[in-house]
CSV table of C-alpha atoms in Angstrom, one decimal:
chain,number,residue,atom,x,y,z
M,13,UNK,CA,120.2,151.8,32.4
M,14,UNK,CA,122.6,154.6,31.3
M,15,UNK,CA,119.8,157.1,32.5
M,16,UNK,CA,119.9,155.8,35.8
M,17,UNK,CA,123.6,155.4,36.0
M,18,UNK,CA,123.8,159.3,34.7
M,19,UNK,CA,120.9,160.2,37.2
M,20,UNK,CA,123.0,158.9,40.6
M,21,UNK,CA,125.9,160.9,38.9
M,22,UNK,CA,123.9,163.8,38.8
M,23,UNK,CA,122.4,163.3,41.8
M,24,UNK,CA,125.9,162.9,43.9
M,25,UNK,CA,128.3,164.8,42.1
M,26,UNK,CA,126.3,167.2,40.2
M,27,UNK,CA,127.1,168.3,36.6
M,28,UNK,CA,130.0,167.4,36.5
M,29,UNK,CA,129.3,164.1,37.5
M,30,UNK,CA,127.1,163.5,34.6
M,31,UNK,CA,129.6,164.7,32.4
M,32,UNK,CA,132.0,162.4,34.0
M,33,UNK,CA,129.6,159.6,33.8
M,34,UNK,CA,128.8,160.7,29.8
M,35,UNK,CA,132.3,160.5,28.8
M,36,UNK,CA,133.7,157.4,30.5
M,37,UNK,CA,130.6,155.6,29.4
M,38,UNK,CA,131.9,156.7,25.9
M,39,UNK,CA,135.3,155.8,26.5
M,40,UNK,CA,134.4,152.1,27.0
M,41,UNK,CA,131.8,151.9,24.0
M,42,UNK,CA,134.6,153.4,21.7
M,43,UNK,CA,137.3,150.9,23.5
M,44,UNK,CA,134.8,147.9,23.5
M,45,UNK,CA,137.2,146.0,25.9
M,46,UNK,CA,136.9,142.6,25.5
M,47,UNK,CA,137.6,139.4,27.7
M,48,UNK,CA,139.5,136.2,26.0
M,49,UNK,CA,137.2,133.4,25.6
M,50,UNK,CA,140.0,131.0,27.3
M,51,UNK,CA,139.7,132.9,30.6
M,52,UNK,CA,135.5,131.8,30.7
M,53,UNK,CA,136.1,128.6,29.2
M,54,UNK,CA,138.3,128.0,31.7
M,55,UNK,CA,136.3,128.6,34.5
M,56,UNK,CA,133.8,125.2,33.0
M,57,UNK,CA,136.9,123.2,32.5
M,58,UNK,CA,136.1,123.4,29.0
M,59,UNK,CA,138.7,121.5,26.3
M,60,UNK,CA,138.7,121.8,22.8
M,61,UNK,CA,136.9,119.9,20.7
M,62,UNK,CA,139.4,118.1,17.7
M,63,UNK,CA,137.1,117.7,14.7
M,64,UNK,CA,138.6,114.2,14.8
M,65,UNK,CA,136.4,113.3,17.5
M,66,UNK,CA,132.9,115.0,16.5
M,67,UNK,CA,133.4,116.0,12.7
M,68,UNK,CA,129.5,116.3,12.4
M,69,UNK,CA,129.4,119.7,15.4
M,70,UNK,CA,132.3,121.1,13.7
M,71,UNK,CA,130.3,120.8,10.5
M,72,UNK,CA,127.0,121.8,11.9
M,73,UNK,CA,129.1,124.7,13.2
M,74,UNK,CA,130.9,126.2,9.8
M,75,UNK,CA,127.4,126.1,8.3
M,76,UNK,CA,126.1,128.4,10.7
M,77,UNK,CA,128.9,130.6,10.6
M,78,UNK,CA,128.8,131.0,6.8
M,79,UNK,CA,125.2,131.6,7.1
M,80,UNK,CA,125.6,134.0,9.8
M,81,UNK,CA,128.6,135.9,7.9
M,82,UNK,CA,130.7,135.4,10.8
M,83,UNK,CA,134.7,136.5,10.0
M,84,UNK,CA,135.3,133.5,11.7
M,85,UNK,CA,133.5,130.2,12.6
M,86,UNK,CA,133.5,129.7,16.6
M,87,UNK,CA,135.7,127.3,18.1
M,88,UNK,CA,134.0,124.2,19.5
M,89,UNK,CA,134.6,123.3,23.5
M,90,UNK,CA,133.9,120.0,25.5
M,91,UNK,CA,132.4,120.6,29.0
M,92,UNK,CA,132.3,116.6,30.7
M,93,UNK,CA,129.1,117.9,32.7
M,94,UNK,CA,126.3,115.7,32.8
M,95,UNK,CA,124.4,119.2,32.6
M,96,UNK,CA,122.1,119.8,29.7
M,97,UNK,CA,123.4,123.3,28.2
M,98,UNK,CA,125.4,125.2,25.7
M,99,UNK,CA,127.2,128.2,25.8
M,100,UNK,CA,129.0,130.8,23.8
M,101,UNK,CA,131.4,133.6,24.7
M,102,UNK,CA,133.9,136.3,22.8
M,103,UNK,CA,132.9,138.5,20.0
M,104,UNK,CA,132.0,137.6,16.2
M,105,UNK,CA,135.6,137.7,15.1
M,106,UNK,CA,137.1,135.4,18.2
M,107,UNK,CA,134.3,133.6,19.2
M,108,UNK,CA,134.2,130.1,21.4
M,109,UNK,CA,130.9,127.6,21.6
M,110,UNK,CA,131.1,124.9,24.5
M,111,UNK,CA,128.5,122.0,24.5
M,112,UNK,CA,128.2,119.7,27.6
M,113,UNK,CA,128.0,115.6,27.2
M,114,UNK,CA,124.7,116.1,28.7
M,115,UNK,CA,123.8,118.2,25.6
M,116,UNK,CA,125.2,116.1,23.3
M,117,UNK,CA,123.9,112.5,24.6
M,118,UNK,CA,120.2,113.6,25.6
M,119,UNK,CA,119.3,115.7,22.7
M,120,UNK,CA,118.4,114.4,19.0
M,121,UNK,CA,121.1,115.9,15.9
M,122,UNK,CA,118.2,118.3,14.3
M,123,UNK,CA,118.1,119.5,18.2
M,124,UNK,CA,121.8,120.0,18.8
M,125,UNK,CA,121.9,122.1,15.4
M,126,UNK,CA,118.8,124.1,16.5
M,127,UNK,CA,121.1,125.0,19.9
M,128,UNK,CA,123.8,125.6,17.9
M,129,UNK,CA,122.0,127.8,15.9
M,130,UNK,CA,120.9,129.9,18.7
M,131,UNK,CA,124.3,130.4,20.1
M,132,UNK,CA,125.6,131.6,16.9
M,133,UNK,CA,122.5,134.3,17.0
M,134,UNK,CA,124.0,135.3,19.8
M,135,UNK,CA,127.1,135.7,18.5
M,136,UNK,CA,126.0,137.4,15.6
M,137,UNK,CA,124.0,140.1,17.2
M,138,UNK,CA,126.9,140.9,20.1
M,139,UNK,CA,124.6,140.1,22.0
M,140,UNK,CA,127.6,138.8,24.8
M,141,UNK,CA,128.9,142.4,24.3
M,142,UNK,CA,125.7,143.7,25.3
M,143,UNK,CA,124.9,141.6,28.1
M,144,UNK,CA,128.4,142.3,29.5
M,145,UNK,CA,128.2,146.2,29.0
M,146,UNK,CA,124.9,145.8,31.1
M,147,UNK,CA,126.5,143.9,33.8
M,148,UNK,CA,129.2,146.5,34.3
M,149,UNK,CA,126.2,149.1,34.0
M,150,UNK,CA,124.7,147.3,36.8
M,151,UNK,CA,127.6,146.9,39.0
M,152,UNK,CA,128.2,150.7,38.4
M,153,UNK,CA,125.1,151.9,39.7
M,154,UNK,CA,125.1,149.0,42.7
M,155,UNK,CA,128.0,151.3,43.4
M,156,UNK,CA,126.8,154.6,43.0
M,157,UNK,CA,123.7,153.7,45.0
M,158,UNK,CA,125.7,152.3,48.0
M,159,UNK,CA,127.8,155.1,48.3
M,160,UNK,CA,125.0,157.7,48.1
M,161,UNK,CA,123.7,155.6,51.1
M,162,UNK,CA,126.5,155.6,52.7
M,163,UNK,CA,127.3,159.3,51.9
M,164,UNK,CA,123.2,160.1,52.9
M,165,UNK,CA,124.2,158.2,56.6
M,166,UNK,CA,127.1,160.3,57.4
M,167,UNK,CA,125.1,163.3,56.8
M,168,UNK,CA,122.5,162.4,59.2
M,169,UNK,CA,123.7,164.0,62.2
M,170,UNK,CA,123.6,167.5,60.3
M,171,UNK,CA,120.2,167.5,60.1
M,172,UNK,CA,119.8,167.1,63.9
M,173,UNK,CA,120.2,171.1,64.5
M,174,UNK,CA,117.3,171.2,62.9
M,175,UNK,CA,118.5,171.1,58.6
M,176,UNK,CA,115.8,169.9,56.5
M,177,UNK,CA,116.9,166.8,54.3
M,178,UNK,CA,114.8,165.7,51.8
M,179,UNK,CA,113.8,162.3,51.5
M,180,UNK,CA,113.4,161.8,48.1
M,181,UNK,CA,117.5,161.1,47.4
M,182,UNK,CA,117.6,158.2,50.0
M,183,UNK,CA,114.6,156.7,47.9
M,184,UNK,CA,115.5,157.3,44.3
M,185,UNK,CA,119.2,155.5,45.9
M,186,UNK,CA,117.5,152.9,47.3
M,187,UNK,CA,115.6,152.5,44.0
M,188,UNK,CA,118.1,152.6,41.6
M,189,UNK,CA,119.9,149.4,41.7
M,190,UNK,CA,116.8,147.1,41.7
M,191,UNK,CA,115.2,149.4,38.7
M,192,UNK,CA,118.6,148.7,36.9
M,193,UNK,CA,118.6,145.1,37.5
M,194,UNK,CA,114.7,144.2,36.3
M,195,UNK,CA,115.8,145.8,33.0
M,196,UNK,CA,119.1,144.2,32.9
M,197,UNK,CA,116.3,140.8,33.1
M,198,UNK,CA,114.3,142.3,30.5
M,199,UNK,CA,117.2,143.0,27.9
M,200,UNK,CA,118.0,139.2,28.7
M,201,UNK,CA,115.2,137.5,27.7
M,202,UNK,CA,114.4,140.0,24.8
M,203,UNK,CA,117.9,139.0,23.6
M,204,UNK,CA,116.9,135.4,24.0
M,205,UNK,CA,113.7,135.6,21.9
M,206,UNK,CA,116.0,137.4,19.3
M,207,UNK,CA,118.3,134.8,19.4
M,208,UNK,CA,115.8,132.4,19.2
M,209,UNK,CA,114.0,133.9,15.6
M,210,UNK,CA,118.1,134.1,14.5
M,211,UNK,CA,118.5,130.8,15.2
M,212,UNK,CA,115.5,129.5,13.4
M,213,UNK,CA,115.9,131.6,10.3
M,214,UNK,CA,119.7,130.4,9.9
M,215,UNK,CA,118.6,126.6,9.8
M,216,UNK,CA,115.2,127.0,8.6
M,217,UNK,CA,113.9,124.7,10.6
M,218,UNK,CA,111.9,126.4,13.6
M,219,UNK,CA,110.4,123.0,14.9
M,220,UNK,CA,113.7,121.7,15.5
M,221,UNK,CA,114.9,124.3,18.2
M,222,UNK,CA,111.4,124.3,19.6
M,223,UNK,CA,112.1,120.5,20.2
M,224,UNK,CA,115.1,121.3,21.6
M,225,UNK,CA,114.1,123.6,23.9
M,226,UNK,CA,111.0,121.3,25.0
M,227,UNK,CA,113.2,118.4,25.8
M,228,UNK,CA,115.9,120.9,28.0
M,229,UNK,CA,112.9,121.7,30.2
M,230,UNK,CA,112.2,118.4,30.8
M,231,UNK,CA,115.1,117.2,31.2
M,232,UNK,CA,117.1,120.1,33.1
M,233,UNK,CA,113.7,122.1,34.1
M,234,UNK,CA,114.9,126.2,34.3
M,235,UNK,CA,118.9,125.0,33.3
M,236,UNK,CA,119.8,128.7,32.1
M,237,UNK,CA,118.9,130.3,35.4
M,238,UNK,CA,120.7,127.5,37.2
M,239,UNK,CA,123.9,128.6,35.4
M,240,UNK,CA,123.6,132.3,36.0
M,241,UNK,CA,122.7,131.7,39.4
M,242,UNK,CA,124.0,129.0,40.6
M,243,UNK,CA,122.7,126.7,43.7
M,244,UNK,CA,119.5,129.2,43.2
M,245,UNK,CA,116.5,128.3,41.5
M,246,UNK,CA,115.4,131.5,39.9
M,247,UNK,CA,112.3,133.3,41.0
M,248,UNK,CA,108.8,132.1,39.5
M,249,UNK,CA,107.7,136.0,38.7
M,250,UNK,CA,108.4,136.4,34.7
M,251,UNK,CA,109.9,140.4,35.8
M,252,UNK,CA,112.7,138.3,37.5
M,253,UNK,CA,113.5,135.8,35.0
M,254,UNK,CA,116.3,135.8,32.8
M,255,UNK,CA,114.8,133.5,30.1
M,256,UNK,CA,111.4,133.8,28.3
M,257,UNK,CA,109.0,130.8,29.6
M,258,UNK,CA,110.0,127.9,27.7
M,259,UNK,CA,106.2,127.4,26.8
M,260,UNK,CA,106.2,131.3,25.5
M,261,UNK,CA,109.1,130.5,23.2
M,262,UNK,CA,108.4,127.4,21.7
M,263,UNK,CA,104.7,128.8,20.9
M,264,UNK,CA,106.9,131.9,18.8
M,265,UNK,CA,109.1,129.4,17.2
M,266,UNK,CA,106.1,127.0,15.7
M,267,UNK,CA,104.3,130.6,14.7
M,268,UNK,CA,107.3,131.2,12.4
M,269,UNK,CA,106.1,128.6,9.9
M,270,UNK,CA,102.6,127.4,8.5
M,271,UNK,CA,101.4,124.1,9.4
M,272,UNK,CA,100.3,123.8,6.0
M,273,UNK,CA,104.4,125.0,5.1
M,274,UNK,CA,105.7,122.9,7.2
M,275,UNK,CA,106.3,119.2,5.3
M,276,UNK,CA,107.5,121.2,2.2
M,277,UNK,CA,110.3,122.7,3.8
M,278,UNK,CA,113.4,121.0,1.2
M,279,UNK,CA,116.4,120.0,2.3
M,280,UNK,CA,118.1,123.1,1.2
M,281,UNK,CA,116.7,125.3,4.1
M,282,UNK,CA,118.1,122.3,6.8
M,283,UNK,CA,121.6,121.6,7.7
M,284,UNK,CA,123.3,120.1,6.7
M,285,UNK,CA,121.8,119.6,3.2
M,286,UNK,CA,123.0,116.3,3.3
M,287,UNK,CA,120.6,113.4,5.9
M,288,UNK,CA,120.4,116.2,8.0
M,289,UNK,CA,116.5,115.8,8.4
M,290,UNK,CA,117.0,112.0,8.9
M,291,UNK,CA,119.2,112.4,11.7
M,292,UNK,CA,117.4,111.4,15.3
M,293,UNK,CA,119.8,109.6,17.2
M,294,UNK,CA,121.5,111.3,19.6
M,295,UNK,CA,124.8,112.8,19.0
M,296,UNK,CA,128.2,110.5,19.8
M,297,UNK,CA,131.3,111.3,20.5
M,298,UNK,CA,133.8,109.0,18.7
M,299,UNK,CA,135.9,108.0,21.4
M,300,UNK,CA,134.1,108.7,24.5
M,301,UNK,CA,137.0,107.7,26.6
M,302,UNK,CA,139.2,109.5,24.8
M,303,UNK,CA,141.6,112.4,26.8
M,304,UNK,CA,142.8,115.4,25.2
């Protein structure tokens, strides 16, 4: 993506544009700028979650963290959506994780952990960094690209004395910003099978996110394109998806562990050690009613 963003430079400005393009891309990677988790949250109507009212998440939670080395565990938020989904956003050191009622009432305890565990992968690898350094990449060269156009347009009637223009600009600007966004897609769903192998390997328990993700599809169908594009289904081509295909991931995460492997997996590897494999019901909040 930065070799396209440093190609329209190039191809507008010149060298210097490339040099430009080189050192404020350098500028933000050394600056890392970062967005307070409160301003997203917001945006859901999220709430915080008092350990009062779900001490078995905010356990589930500090686990994961201490697994994951975290500096700090993620704070836990309440989304009253009906909505099967979870969510994290900040950076390892001030990090937030929102679950939704729908999350918490439809899925089974090992399956909320397994969810949990996968946002905390997320967390752990930057990956919200990374995705939000390829947005701005992608809005960059939307940018670049539309003002080459526009540039390329009011050039036109220059040519008509009879200048030869090549064509190749107008296509490589036409080009650009939907070459940038298929591998902004494809760094999504390679984050999410990363997240997915983190998430398994901090509980141990492979089967149990596989579950999870099994009973989101059925019960939400395609939820994570739904919140990234909202009102939208998402296209059915996988180059235009920004999840793996639920079936594709669930076959990795049973792949991580022998059938044979699988019923003497101890209590140690689970979380918590403690009933956590006997744990089936779903999730309840202790005061349901309750307003914060």
């Amino acid at each position: 993506m930065a070799m396209v963003v440093g190609g329209l430079a190039w191809l507008l400005v010149g060298v210097v544009g490339l040099l430009w393009a080189l050192v404020i891309g350098g500028i933000v990677l050394a600056m890392r700028p970062h967005v307070p988790p409160r301003w997203i949250l917001s945006m859901y109507g999220a709430r915080p979650l008092p350990r009062a009212v779900a001490p078995e998440l905010h356990r589930y939670v500090e686990a994961l963290a201490d697994r994951a080395r975290l500096p700090a565990a993620p704070r836990l938020y309440y989304v009253a959506s009906p909505m099967v989904n979870a969510f994290a956003v900040g950076r390892r050191d001030d990090a937030a994780l929102a679950v939704t009622d729908g999350l918490l009432r439809g899925l089974t305890g090992r399956e909320v952990v397994g969810v949990l565990a996968h946002e905390v992968g997320h967390i752990r690898a930057d990956d919200l960094w990374v995705m939000s350094l390829a947005d701005a990449v992608g809005r960059l060269t939307h940018a670049l690209a539309y003002l080459g156009l526009i540039l390329l347009v009011l050039t036109l009637p220059l040519t008509a004395g009879g200048t030869y223009s090549p064509l190749w600009p107008a296509v490589l600007l036409m080009a650009a910003p939907t070459v940038v966004t298929l591998l902004q897609l494809a760094l999504s769903r390679s984050r999410e099978y990363d997240a997915d192998l983190e998430g398994a390997a901090l509980t141990g328990d492979p089967e149990g996110l596989a579950s999870a993700l099994a009973r989101l599809e059925r019960l939400e169908g395609r939820i994570w394109e739904r919140v990234i594009v909202p009102r939208r289904r998402a296209p059915d081509p996988l180059l235009l998806r920004t999840h793996p295909p639920t079936a594709a991931r669930v076959r990795r995460l049973l792949q991580l562990v022998p059938r044979e492997e699988r019923r003497r997996l101890g209590d140690a590897r689970r979380l918590p050690p403690a009933g956590y494999p006997q744990v089936r019901s779903p999730v309840r909040l202790r005061s349901p009613g309750v307003r914060w």
